[in-house]
Amino acid sequence: MQKPSIPKGTRDFSPEEMAKRNYIFNTISEVFRLYGFQQIETPAMENLSTLMGKYGEEGDKLLFKILNSGDCLSGITDEELIARNPVRFAAKACEKGLRYDLTVPFARYVVQHRNEISFPFKRYQIQPVWRADRPQKGRYREFYQCDGDVVGSDSLMNEVELIQIMDEVFHRFGIRVCIKMNNRKILTGIAEVIGAADKIVDITVAIDKLDKIGLENVNEELRSKGLSEEAIERLRPIILLQGSNQEKLVTLKKVLADSEVGLKGVSELEFILERISHTPIRAELEVDLTLARGLNYYTGAIFEVKALDVQIGSITGGGRYDNLTGVFGMEGVSGVGFSFGADRIFDVLNQLNLYPEDSLKTTQLLFVNFGQREETYLLPLLAQVRKAGIRTELYPEPAKMKKQMGYADAKRIPFVAIVGENEIAAGKINLKNMLTGEQTLLSLEELIERFA
Amino acid sequence: MQKPSIPKGTRDFSPEEMAKRNYIFNTISEVFRLYGFQQIETPAMENLSTLMGKYGEEGDKLLFKILNSGDCLSGITDEELIARNPVRFAAKACEKGLRYDLTVPFARYVVQHRNEISFPFKRYQIQPVWRADRPQKGRYREFYQCDGDVVGSDSLMNEVELIQIMDEVFHRFGIRVCIKMNNRKILTGIAEVIGAADKIVDITVAIDKLDKIGLENVNEELRSKGLSEEAIERLRPIILLQGSNQEKLVTLKKVLADSEVGLKGVSELEFILERISHTPIRAELEVDLTLARGLNYYTGAIFEVKALDVQIGSITGGGRYDNLTGVFGMEGVSGVGFSFGADRIFDVLNQLNLYPEDSLKTTQLLFVNFGQREETYLLPLLAQVRKAGIRTELYPEPAKMKKQMGYADAKRIPFVAIVGENEIAAGKINLKNMLTGEQTLLSLEELIERFA
């Protein structure tokens, strides 16, 4: 018989991995709740009519589709079958698909439950998503997303709050980060003033290369993308943009003096930086014009978080959007949101070994099982130890001492309690520290005290 | 445009429902961990080769199958397509399916990770499962299961521990329950002594009807099922089995005197009841021979938990099995486990209104937003309030007071802080109790104290 396996790109999570993941998700949840965010969950399966067309043509191909139950082939003609068009076939044989992200289901949720929701709606959601991507290192076909959004409010105070949340989360993790900020309106303004509205992406890509290839080569690249000499000249102060956030904003205001939308973007950034200066922020904050994520989607602020001590892509990102739910017929729902990259945070915490010891501890105390008489003696005692909140096991059978100790070792249980004939006679518990080997004779009260 | 919807049999969970569900799952998790159980997770998608044939023919039909990505029709001939056999078609077009329960994935996990696991392995798992059942009231196509198992130990102390866990969980919920117990070996013994080994189910069904239809009608039914008069006569003390657990066991020992396996079952029950008597149990414990769940699967103890104050089916159930992983080629892995019925527990807690108030609270304190100046003033103050762990919001914009208060009401925020010009001048916070309307002028320290 073949050893069973799981589909490629999916994972089992072992007890240790689960402890780590629970630590991550619990920390994020706690901070979200501290700021008044509420959790929702949506079903794994959505109607394909909800999902299709929302992620581009490529995205449609990456949706996992669920075969209709019952007679999946009814309603398909022989001709259609033999035509062997997989896309058209799936459209007839599948009504449902697995969610691809948490944004579209959230938009669907907002529209469907609009009458129950009190806006501004601050929601967070931590659930797996599925993508039929080619699996590769660090890319999975099932992975968790961890999204927070505020919808139904245009106030930039929401952006301020999201920055506070990112800062607090990474502070709690002990990960030093830089929160990079940009604004879609600034990018639009730049394109406007150089007369190349369609070149935003080329420009940000070029700016990003300055450190590596130098100004001359950047300009060469821009030329090759069709930018005029005049445009390249105007771009120069933006490509060479340096200094503090304040200095950058001053330069930008000069360059964007003729662009209303550009100046709007600068003033939004200014507002956010001013407000955030009134609260204790541990992260670095950096205005970074190369941030161009979600360009087709974001309309205002754009965020990205980079870990300072680990070479890894962005570990969190987000931004403001104008129209979350228009595609479902509900106009005017703007919002701002972001997504923690759970898998990458997991990797960073692993690399820097930042998990608090306590978050990985499972059982704190194992009672050795010496046999029938001791079992009976220990049961009421165990009840008291557990009542004190101490995570405790009694080995389920009187196996050899070596086996029981091996179990404690494998499970990294830090203390073992030995209660044999002598200890019963003395009314004591022999507590062994598995790390030091030290043994101490304690009363039940003293034992509980030890773990308090 | 059509209002978007979700597939039938699936659910969205609103913030309030999530708070309740989190309370349920957190409580169960905490108790599992208190007993040294470790959490695992497995992927939503399993290979169909793992799932098929494990749930009977009916079960196979209820599996949600995922269409292969890419060209799902390749490898299927035109003849096969036109044959229109949905089962054979799915076998070729689908490699993966959504998990149907947590038991088969767990068995697969144990086999796949046998070298990393230290036995006895105490695992719990809380994840959704999917079944293409006809949706109806209280039956969903996506629902959470919540399983705990100990594998790799034959000791009955595991059964004792599972009873303790059930008792502790329902005690924490405040749900009064009866834990019903049976043993597969007793049922086998009964069938043996009456010479009708294939009639176990008929017998338990008939016994179950005693209260409703009386002994004569029960016997009539047994006759109609083909039981001999002699067998019916021998069954009489079992059908009329009454009294305390001790009395039932005494009767059973007499009736089963000639059945080795039957006596073994009685002594297992006796052992469990004796051991459990040494620990404080709040639940009622009842030996109940009509418990016949999982007859094809369970080989020893059988458990079921009934709520005493609500008319609802069993809210938890489980038992001991001999061979978890044989189907995957790993023999000799016995264990005992059970499953909390999360949806039914949710219903019971709702009906009895047993959610602790604190578990449903989200934001504790909302600061009214009066405008720019107040925002700036409040930001450092908010940081301190949150540092004290108080879940706090600042309304994101200076909307009308009525709107902001309406938001607090809708979100059931119990306290609102009003800090306008006067309060800033006085260095105070005006705290309004939303329930009583009472307002108090407090310093920041006093405010934090209030929520401690």
PDB file of C-alpha atoms in Angstrom, chain A residues 25-277:
ATOM      1  CA  PHE A  25      -2.976  34.661  14.998  1.00  0.00           C
ATOM      2  CA  ASN A  26      -3.817  35.270  18.652  1.00  0.00           C
ATOM      3  CA  THR A  27      -1.428  38.216  18.818  1.00  0.00           C
ATOM      4  CA  ILE A  28      -2.892  39.755  15.674  1.00  0.00           C
ATOM      5  CA  SER A  29      -6.459  39.129  16.858  1.00  0.00           C
ATOM      6  CA  GLU A  30      -5.762  40.695  20.226  1.00  0.00           C
ATOM      7  CA  VAL A  31      -4.401  43.867  18.666  1.00  0.00           C
ATOM      8  CA  PHE A  32      -7.280  44.086  16.215  1.00  0.00           C
ATOM      9  CA  ARG A  33      -9.740  43.770  19.071  1.00  0.00           C
ATOM     10  CA  LEU A  34      -7.842  46.366  21.093  1.00  0.00           C
ATOM     11  CA  TYR A  35      -8.713  48.771  18.281  1.00  0.00           C
ATOM     12  CA  GLY A  36     -12.354  47.742  18.044  1.00  0.00           C
ATOM     13  CA  PHE A  37     -12.106  45.457  15.031  1.00  0.00           C
ATOM     14  CA  GLN A  38     -14.587  42.593  14.894  1.00  0.00           C
ATOM     15  CA  GLN A  39     -13.989  39.178  13.414  1.00  0.00           C
ATOM     16  CA  ILE A  40     -16.118  37.616  10.706  1.00  0.00           C
ATOM     17  CA  GLU A  41     -15.857  34.372   8.767  1.00  0.00           C
ATOM     18  CA  THR A  42     -17.183  33.507   5.345  1.00  0.00           C
ATOM     19  CA  PRO A  43     -17.622  30.047   3.782  1.00  0.00           C
ATOM     20  CA  ALA A  44     -14.714  28.328   2.034  1.00  0.00           C
ATOM     21  CA  MET A  45     -16.950  27.828  -0.996  1.00  0.00           C
ATOM     22  CA  GLU A  46     -18.385  30.820  -2.811  1.00  0.00           C
ATOM     23  CA  ASN A  47     -20.570  30.799  -5.880  1.00  0.00           C
ATOM     24  CA  LEU A  48     -18.330  31.036  -8.930  1.00  0.00           C
ATOM     25  CA  SER A  49     -20.487  33.964 -10.063  1.00  0.00           C
ATOM     26  CA  THR A  50     -19.115  35.809  -7.030  1.00  0.00           C
ATOM     27  CA  LEU A  51     -15.493  34.934  -7.750  1.00  0.00           C
ATOM     28  CA  MET A  52     -15.124  34.891 -11.533  1.00  0.00           C
ATOM     29  CA  GLY A  53     -13.875  38.023 -13.242  1.00  0.00           C
ATOM     30  CA  LYS A  54     -12.606  39.583 -10.034  1.00  0.00           C
ATOM     31  CA  TYR A  55      -8.957  38.561 -10.296  1.00  0.00           C
ATOM     32  CA  GLY A  56      -8.273  39.020 -13.989  1.00  0.00           C
ATOM     33  CA  GLU A  57      -8.060  36.265 -16.555  1.00  0.00           C
ATOM     34  CA  GLU A  58      -5.055  34.706 -14.826  1.00  0.00           C
ATOM     35  CA  GLY A  59      -6.890  34.714 -11.518  1.00  0.00           C
ATOM     36  CA  ASP A  60      -9.898  32.929 -13.003  1.00  0.00           C
ATOM     37  CA  LYS A  61      -7.584  30.118 -14.029  1.00  0.00           C
ATOM     38  CA  LEU A  62      -6.214  29.841 -10.518  1.00  0.00           C
ATOM     39  CA  LEU A  63      -9.609  29.294  -8.916  1.00  0.00           C
ATOM     40  CA  PHE A  64     -10.237  25.817  -7.564  1.00  0.00           C
ATOM     41  CA  LYS A  65     -13.639  24.804  -8.877  1.00  0.00           C
ATOM     42  CA  ILE A  66     -15.912  22.300  -7.206  1.00  0.00           C
ATOM     43  CA  LEU A  67     -17.691  19.769  -9.335  1.00  0.00           C
ATOM     44  CA  ASN A  68     -21.463  19.985  -8.943  1.00  0.00           C
ATOM     45  CA  SER A  69     -22.693  17.110  -6.820  1.00  0.00           C
ATOM     46  CA  GLY A  70     -25.199  14.686  -8.258  1.00  0.00           C
ATOM     47  CA  ASP A  71     -25.107  14.491 -12.037  1.00  0.00           C
ATOM     48  CA  CYS A  72     -22.404  17.018 -12.860  1.00  0.00           C
ATOM     49  CA  LEU A  73     -22.746  16.359 -16.611  1.00  0.00           C
ATOM     50  CA  SER A  74     -26.439  17.103 -16.958  1.00  0.00           C
ATOM     51  CA  GLY A  75     -27.101  20.277 -18.894  1.00  0.00           C
ATOM     52  CA  ILE A  76     -24.021  19.746 -21.057  1.00  0.00           C
ATOM     53  CA  THR A  77     -24.607  18.509 -24.598  1.00  0.00           C
ATOM     54  CA  ASP A  78     -22.505  15.794 -26.214  1.00  0.00           C
ATOM     55  CA  GLU A  79     -21.182  18.409 -28.623  1.00  0.00           C
ATOM     56  CA  GLU A  80     -20.054  20.594 -25.749  1.00  0.00           C
ATOM     57  CA  LEU A  81     -18.371  17.643 -24.086  1.00  0.00           C
ATOM     58  CA  ILE A  82     -16.462  16.664 -27.178  1.00  0.00           C
ATOM     59  CA  ALA A  83     -15.503  20.284 -27.850  1.00  0.00           C
ATOM     60  CA  ARG A  84     -13.215  19.794 -24.792  1.00  0.00           C
ATOM     61  CA  ASN A  85     -13.015  23.433 -23.838  1.00  0.00           C
ATOM     62  CA  PRO A  86     -12.029  23.173 -20.168  1.00  0.00           C
ATOM     63  CA  VAL A  87     -13.135  26.728 -19.328  1.00  0.00           C
ATOM     64  CA  ARG A  88     -16.565  26.383 -20.876  1.00  0.00           C
ATOM     65  CA  PHE A  89     -16.921  22.912 -19.454  1.00  0.00           C
ATOM     66  CA  ALA A  90     -16.126  24.105 -15.938  1.00  0.00           C
ATOM     67  CA  ALA A  91     -18.627  26.934 -16.318  1.00  0.00           C
ATOM     68  CA  LYS A  92     -21.346  24.304 -16.768  1.00  0.00           C
ATOM     69  CA  ALA A  93     -20.142  21.559 -14.453  1.00  0.00           C
ATOM     70  CA  CYS A  94     -19.169  23.758 -11.504  1.00  0.00           C
ATOM     71  CA  GLU A  95     -21.241  26.297  -9.615  1.00  0.00           C
ATOM     72  CA  LYS A  96     -18.920  26.762  -6.684  1.00  0.00           C
ATOM     73  CA  GLY A  97     -15.258  27.526  -6.117  1.00  0.00           C
ATOM     74  CA  LEU A  98     -12.885  27.900  -3.202  1.00  0.00           C
ATOM     75  CA  ARG A  99     -12.218  31.473  -2.128  1.00  0.00           C
ATOM     76  CA  TYR A 100      -9.118  32.993  -3.693  1.00  0.00           C
ATOM     77  CA  ASP A 101      -8.658  35.798  -1.186  1.00  0.00           C
ATOM     78  CA  LEU A 102     -10.588  37.423   1.652  1.00  0.00           C
ATOM     79  CA  THR A 103     -11.330  40.713  -0.121  1.00  0.00           C
ATOM     80  CA  VAL A 104     -13.964  39.569  -2.596  1.00  0.00           C
ATOM     81  CA  PRO A 105     -15.825  37.470   0.007  1.00  0.00           C
ATOM     82  CA  PHE A 106     -15.684  40.490   2.325  1.00  0.00           C
ATOM     83  CA  ALA A 107     -17.141  42.741  -0.380  1.00  0.00           C
ATOM     84  CA  ARG A 108     -19.848  40.143  -0.969  1.00  0.00           C
ATOM     85  CA  TYR A 109     -20.468  40.002   2.801  1.00  0.00           C
ATOM     86  CA  VAL A 110     -20.825  43.777   3.079  1.00  0.00           C
ATOM     87  CA  VAL A 111     -23.389  43.890   0.271  1.00  0.00           C
ATOM     88  CA  GLN A 112     -25.320  40.875   1.515  1.00  0.00           C
ATOM     89  CA  HIS A 113     -25.451  42.075   5.120  1.00  0.00           C
ATOM     90  CA  ARG A 114     -25.553  45.836   4.496  1.00  0.00           C
ATOM     91  CA  ASN A 115     -28.660  46.233   6.627  1.00  0.00           C
ATOM     92  CA  GLU A 116     -27.154  44.510   9.670  1.00  0.00           C
ATOM     93  CA  ILE A 117     -23.827  46.337   9.552  1.00  0.00           C
ATOM     94  CA  SER A 118     -23.253  49.624  11.344  1.00  0.00           C
ATOM     95  CA  PHE A 119     -20.709  51.670   9.433  1.00  0.00           C
ATOM     96  CA  PRO A 120     -17.842  52.429   9.726  1.00  0.00           C
ATOM     97  CA  PHE A 121     -17.374  48.663   9.797  1.00  0.00           C
ATOM     98  CA  LYS A 122     -14.049  47.548  11.218  1.00  0.00           C
ATOM     99  CA  ARG A 123     -13.646  43.894  10.439  1.00  0.00           C
ATOM    100  CA  TYR A 124     -10.835  41.398  10.547  1.00  0.00           C
ATOM    101  CA  GLN A 125     -10.797  37.932   9.094  1.00  0.00           C
ATOM    102  CA  ILE A 126      -8.281  35.105   9.425  1.00  0.00           C
ATOM    103  CA  GLN A 127      -9.004  32.204   7.108  1.00  0.00           C
ATOM    104  CA  PRO A 128      -7.321  30.023   4.503  1.00  0.00           C
ATOM    105  CA  VAL A 129      -7.525  30.799   0.796  1.00  0.00           C
ATOM    106  CA  TRP A 130      -6.794  28.516  -2.142  1.00  0.00           C
ATOM    107  CA  ARG A 131      -4.996  29.155  -5.415  1.00  0.00           C
ATOM    108  CA  ALA A 132      -4.112  26.679  -8.133  1.00  0.00           C
ATOM    109  CA  ASP A 133      -0.687  28.312  -8.477  1.00  0.00           C
ATOM    110  CA  ARG A 134       2.335  26.257  -9.362  1.00  0.00           C
ATOM    111  CA  PRO A 135       3.625  25.298  -5.902  1.00  0.00           C
ATOM    112  CA  GLN A 136       7.172  26.415  -5.136  1.00  0.00           C
ATOM    113  CA  LYS A 137       9.253  27.297  -2.106  1.00  0.00           C
ATOM    114  CA  GLY A 138       7.209  29.595   0.087  1.00  0.00           C
ATOM    115  CA  ARG A 139       4.215  29.530  -2.225  1.00  0.00           C
ATOM    116  CA  TYR A 140       1.336  27.289  -1.271  1.00  0.00           C
ATOM    117  CA  ARG A 141      -1.966  26.298  -2.766  1.00  0.00           C
ATOM    118  CA  GLU A 142      -3.630  26.641   0.615  1.00  0.00           C
ATOM    119  CA  PHE A 143      -2.500  29.431   2.894  1.00  0.00           C
ATOM    120  CA  TYR A 144      -3.951  31.717   5.517  1.00  0.00           C
ATOM    121  CA  GLN A 145      -4.709  35.351   4.963  1.00  0.00           C
ATOM    122  CA  CYS A 146      -5.181  37.739   7.775  1.00  0.00           C
ATOM    123  CA  ASP A 147      -6.998  40.895   6.705  1.00  0.00           C
ATOM    124  CA  GLY A 148      -8.186  44.007   8.482  1.00  0.00           C
ATOM    125  CA  ASP A 149     -10.327  46.693   6.837  1.00  0.00           C
ATOM    126  CA  VAL A 150     -12.343  49.737   7.800  1.00  0.00           C
ATOM    127  CA  VAL A 151     -15.096  50.426   5.307  1.00  0.00           C
ATOM    128  CA  GLY A 152     -17.597  53.238   5.144  1.00  0.00           C
ATOM    129  CA  SER A 153     -15.303  56.020   6.319  1.00  0.00           C
ATOM    130  CA  ASP A 154     -13.101  58.343   4.269  1.00  0.00           C
ATOM    131  CA  SER A 155     -11.287  59.728   7.289  1.00  0.00           C
ATOM    132  CA  LEU A 156      -7.512  59.484   7.199  1.00  0.00           C
ATOM    133  CA  MET A 157      -7.661  58.693  10.901  1.00  0.00           C
ATOM    134  CA  ASN A 158      -8.329  55.154   9.719  1.00  0.00           C
ATOM    135  CA  GLU A 159      -4.944  55.115   7.982  1.00  0.00           C
ATOM    136  CA  VAL A 160      -3.382  56.403  11.196  1.00  0.00           C
ATOM    137  CA  GLU A 161      -5.045  53.621  13.121  1.00  0.00           C
ATOM    138  CA  LEU A 162      -3.909  50.934  10.701  1.00  0.00           C
ATOM    139  CA  ILE A 163      -0.317  52.139  11.097  1.00  0.00           C
ATOM    140  CA  GLN A 164      -0.715  51.956  14.865  1.00  0.00           C
ATOM    141  CA  ILE A 165      -2.025  48.411  14.548  1.00  0.00           C
ATOM    142  CA  MET A 166       0.863  47.284  12.326  1.00  0.00           C
ATOM    143  CA  ASP A 167       3.304  48.931  14.707  1.00  0.00           C
ATOM    144  CA  GLU A 168       1.756  47.310  17.767  1.00  0.00           C
ATOM    145  CA  VAL A 169       1.598  43.860  16.192  1.00  0.00           C
ATOM    146  CA  PHE A 170       5.241  43.840  15.127  1.00  0.00           C
ATOM    147  CA  HIS A 171       6.265  45.368  18.441  1.00  0.00           C
ATOM    148  CA  ARG A 172       4.556  42.484  20.218  1.00  0.00           C
ATOM    149  CA  PHE A 173       6.298  40.017  17.911  1.00  0.00           C
ATOM    150  CA  GLY A 174       9.644  41.692  18.597  1.00  0.00           C
ATOM    151  CA  ILE A 175      10.202  42.157  14.851  1.00  0.00           C
ATOM    152  CA  ARG A 176      11.876  45.466  13.973  1.00  0.00           C
ATOM    153  CA  VAL A 177      10.144  46.842  10.899  1.00  0.00           C
ATOM    154  CA  CYS A 178       9.987  49.743   8.511  1.00  0.00           C
ATOM    155  CA  ILE A 179       6.485  50.771   7.476  1.00  0.00           C
ATOM    156  CA  LYS A 180       6.733  52.221   3.989  1.00  0.00           C
ATOM    157  CA  MET A 181       4.087  54.605   2.791  1.00  0.00           C
ATOM    158  CA  ASN A 182       3.106  56.015  -0.536  1.00  0.00           C
ATOM    159  CA  ASN A 183      -0.029  57.482  -2.020  1.00  0.00           C
ATOM    160  CA  ARG A 184      -1.569  56.599  -5.311  1.00  0.00           C
ATOM    161  CA  LYS A 185      -2.470  60.265  -5.872  1.00  0.00           C
ATOM    162  CA  ILE A 186       1.217  61.225  -5.726  1.00  0.00           C
ATOM    163  CA  LEU A 187       2.008  58.680  -8.413  1.00  0.00           C
ATOM    164  CA  THR A 188      -0.843  59.971 -10.520  1.00  0.00           C
ATOM    165  CA  GLY A 189       0.438  63.508  -9.972  1.00  0.00           C
ATOM    166  CA  ILE A 190       3.952  62.585 -11.033  1.00  0.00           C
ATOM    167  CA  ALA A 191       2.672  61.020 -14.224  1.00  0.00           C
ATOM    168  CA  GLU A 192       0.550  64.094 -14.783  1.00  0.00           C
ATOM    169  CA  VAL A 193       3.344  66.639 -14.441  1.00  0.00           C
ATOM    170  CA  ILE A 194       5.645  64.751 -16.767  1.00  0.00           C
ATOM    171  CA  GLY A 195       2.817  64.212 -19.225  1.00  0.00           C
ATOM    172  CA  ALA A 196       2.990  60.425 -19.157  1.00  0.00           C
ATOM    173  CA  ALA A 197      -0.089  59.212 -17.319  1.00  0.00           C
ATOM    174  CA  ASP A 198       0.260  55.686 -18.656  1.00  0.00           C
ATOM    175  CA  LYS A 199       3.854  55.257 -17.496  1.00  0.00           C
ATOM    176  CA  ILE A 200       3.358  55.104 -13.736  1.00  0.00           C
ATOM    177  CA  VAL A 201       4.545  51.543 -13.407  1.00  0.00           C
ATOM    178  CA  ASP A 202       7.630  52.088 -15.606  1.00  0.00           C
ATOM    179  CA  ILE A 203       8.537  55.106 -13.521  1.00  0.00           C
ATOM    180  CA  THR A 204       8.244  53.357 -10.162  1.00  0.00           C
ATOM    181  CA  VAL A 205      10.186  50.376 -11.451  1.00  0.00           C
ATOM    182  CA  ALA A 206      12.935  52.704 -12.692  1.00  0.00           C
ATOM    183  CA  ILE A 207      13.088  54.695  -9.455  1.00  0.00           C
ATOM    184  CA  ASP A 208      13.438  51.439  -7.571  1.00  0.00           C
ATOM    185  CA  LYS A 209      16.629  50.634  -9.501  1.00  0.00           C
ATOM    186  CA  LEU A 210      18.500  53.860  -8.706  1.00  0.00           C
ATOM    187  CA  ASP A 211      20.687  52.340  -5.988  1.00  0.00           C
ATOM    188  CA  LYS A 212      21.641  49.412  -8.174  1.00  0.00           C
ATOM    189  CA  ILE A 213      22.247  50.962 -11.577  1.00  0.00           C
ATOM    190  CA  GLY A 214      22.705  54.720 -11.009  1.00  0.00           C
ATOM    191  CA  LEU A 215      20.941  57.767 -12.424  1.00  0.00           C
ATOM    192  CA  GLU A 216      22.295  57.499 -15.967  1.00  0.00           C
ATOM    193  CA  ASN A 217      21.067  53.970 -16.447  1.00  0.00           C
ATOM    194  CA  VAL A 218      17.702  54.773 -14.888  1.00  0.00           C
ATOM    195  CA  ASN A 219      17.287  57.604 -17.349  1.00  0.00           C
ATOM    196  CA  GLU A 220      18.326  55.324 -20.182  1.00  0.00           C
ATOM    197  CA  GLU A 221      15.633  52.885 -19.145  1.00  0.00           C
ATOM    198  CA  LEU A 222      13.032  55.625 -19.005  1.00  0.00           C
ATOM    199  CA  ARG A 223      14.047  56.753 -22.470  1.00  0.00           C
ATOM    200  CA  SER A 224      13.637  53.203 -23.747  1.00  0.00           C
ATOM    201  CA  LYS A 225      10.111  53.200 -22.280  1.00  0.00           C
ATOM    202  CA  GLY A 226       9.324  56.232 -24.413  1.00  0.00           C
ATOM    203  CA  LEU A 227       9.657  59.092 -21.924  1.00  0.00           C
ATOM    204  CA  SER A 228      10.681  62.433 -23.412  1.00  0.00           C
ATOM    205  CA  GLU A 229      13.885  64.223 -22.392  1.00  0.00           C
ATOM    206  CA  GLU A 230      11.759  66.901 -20.792  1.00  0.00           C
ATOM    207  CA  ALA A 231       9.854  64.362 -18.738  1.00  0.00           C
ATOM    208  CA  ILE A 232      13.087  62.711 -17.654  1.00  0.00           C
ATOM    209  CA  GLU A 233      14.451  66.106 -16.616  1.00  0.00           C
ATOM    210  CA  ARG A 234      11.339  66.796 -14.552  1.00  0.00           C
ATOM    211  CA  LEU A 235      11.573  63.391 -12.940  1.00  0.00           C
ATOM    212  CA  ARG A 236      15.168  63.949 -11.784  1.00  0.00           C
ATOM    213  CA  PRO A 237      14.334  65.394  -8.307  1.00  0.00           C
ATOM    214  CA  ILE A 238      11.880  62.536  -7.763  1.00  0.00           C
ATOM    215  CA  ILE A 239      14.306  59.832  -8.771  1.00  0.00           C
ATOM    216  CA  LEU A 240      16.964  61.400  -6.556  1.00  0.00           C
ATOM    217  CA  LEU A 241      14.480  61.945  -3.722  1.00  0.00           C
ATOM    218  CA  GLN A 242      16.417  61.602  -0.472  1.00  0.00           C
ATOM    219  CA  GLY A 243      16.420  62.635   3.125  1.00  0.00           C
ATOM    220  CA  SER A 244      13.802  62.617   5.855  1.00  0.00           C
ATOM    221  CA  ASN A 245      10.121  62.193   5.163  1.00  0.00           C
ATOM    222  CA  GLN A 246       9.719  65.932   5.709  1.00  0.00           C
ATOM    223  CA  GLU A 247      12.397  66.730   3.143  1.00  0.00           C
ATOM    224  CA  LYS A 248      10.842  64.367   0.659  1.00  0.00           C
ATOM    225  CA  LEU A 249       7.436  65.990   1.092  1.00  0.00           C
ATOM    226  CA  VAL A 250       8.921  69.458   0.553  1.00  0.00           C
ATOM    227  CA  THR A 251      10.537  68.329  -2.706  1.00  0.00           C
ATOM    228  CA  LEU A 252       7.358  66.610  -3.833  1.00  0.00           C
ATOM    229  CA  LYS A 253       5.276  69.707  -3.216  1.00  0.00           C
ATOM    230  CA  LYS A 254       7.592  71.672  -5.483  1.00  0.00           C
ATOM    231  CA  VAL A 255       7.588  69.089  -8.242  1.00  0.00           C
ATOM    232  CA  LEU A 256       3.845  68.530  -8.026  1.00  0.00           C
ATOM    233  CA  ALA A 257       2.946  72.233  -7.746  1.00  0.00           C
ATOM    234  CA  ASP A 258       0.885  72.043 -10.941  1.00  0.00           C
ATOM    235  CA  SER A 259      -0.953  68.827 -10.131  1.00  0.00           C
ATOM    236  CA  GLU A 260      -4.023  69.122  -7.937  1.00  0.00           C
ATOM    237  CA  VAL A 261      -4.281  65.404  -7.390  1.00  0.00           C
ATOM    238  CA  GLY A 262      -0.547  65.142  -6.677  1.00  0.00           C
ATOM    239  CA  LEU A 263      -0.719  67.839  -4.015  1.00  0.00           C
ATOM    240  CA  LYS A 264      -3.753  66.109  -2.514  1.00  0.00           C
ATOM    241  CA  GLY A 265      -1.658  62.975  -2.177  1.00  0.00           C
ATOM    242  CA  VAL A 266       1.159  64.880  -0.501  1.00  0.00           C
ATOM    243  CA  SER A 267      -1.203  66.527   1.950  1.00  0.00           C
ATOM    244  CA  GLU A 268      -2.750  63.165   2.811  1.00  0.00           C
ATOM    245  CA  LEU A 269       0.680  61.771   3.584  1.00  0.00           C
ATOM    246  CA  GLU A 270       1.479  64.889   5.604  1.00  0.00           C
ATOM    247  CA  PHE A 271      -1.713  64.535   7.622  1.00  0.00           C
ATOM    248  CA  ILE A 272      -1.022  60.900   8.428  1.00  0.00           C
ATOM    249  CA  LEU A 273       2.572  61.616   9.455  1.00  0.00           C
ATOM    250  CA  GLU A 274       1.506  64.557  11.580  1.00  0.00           C
ATOM    251  CA  ARG A 275      -1.155  62.583  13.424  1.00  0.00           C
ATOM    252  CA  ILE A 276       1.038  59.570  13.921  1.00  0.00           C
ATOM    253  CA  SER A 277       3.688  61.808  15.509  1.00  0.00           C
TER     254      SER A 277
END
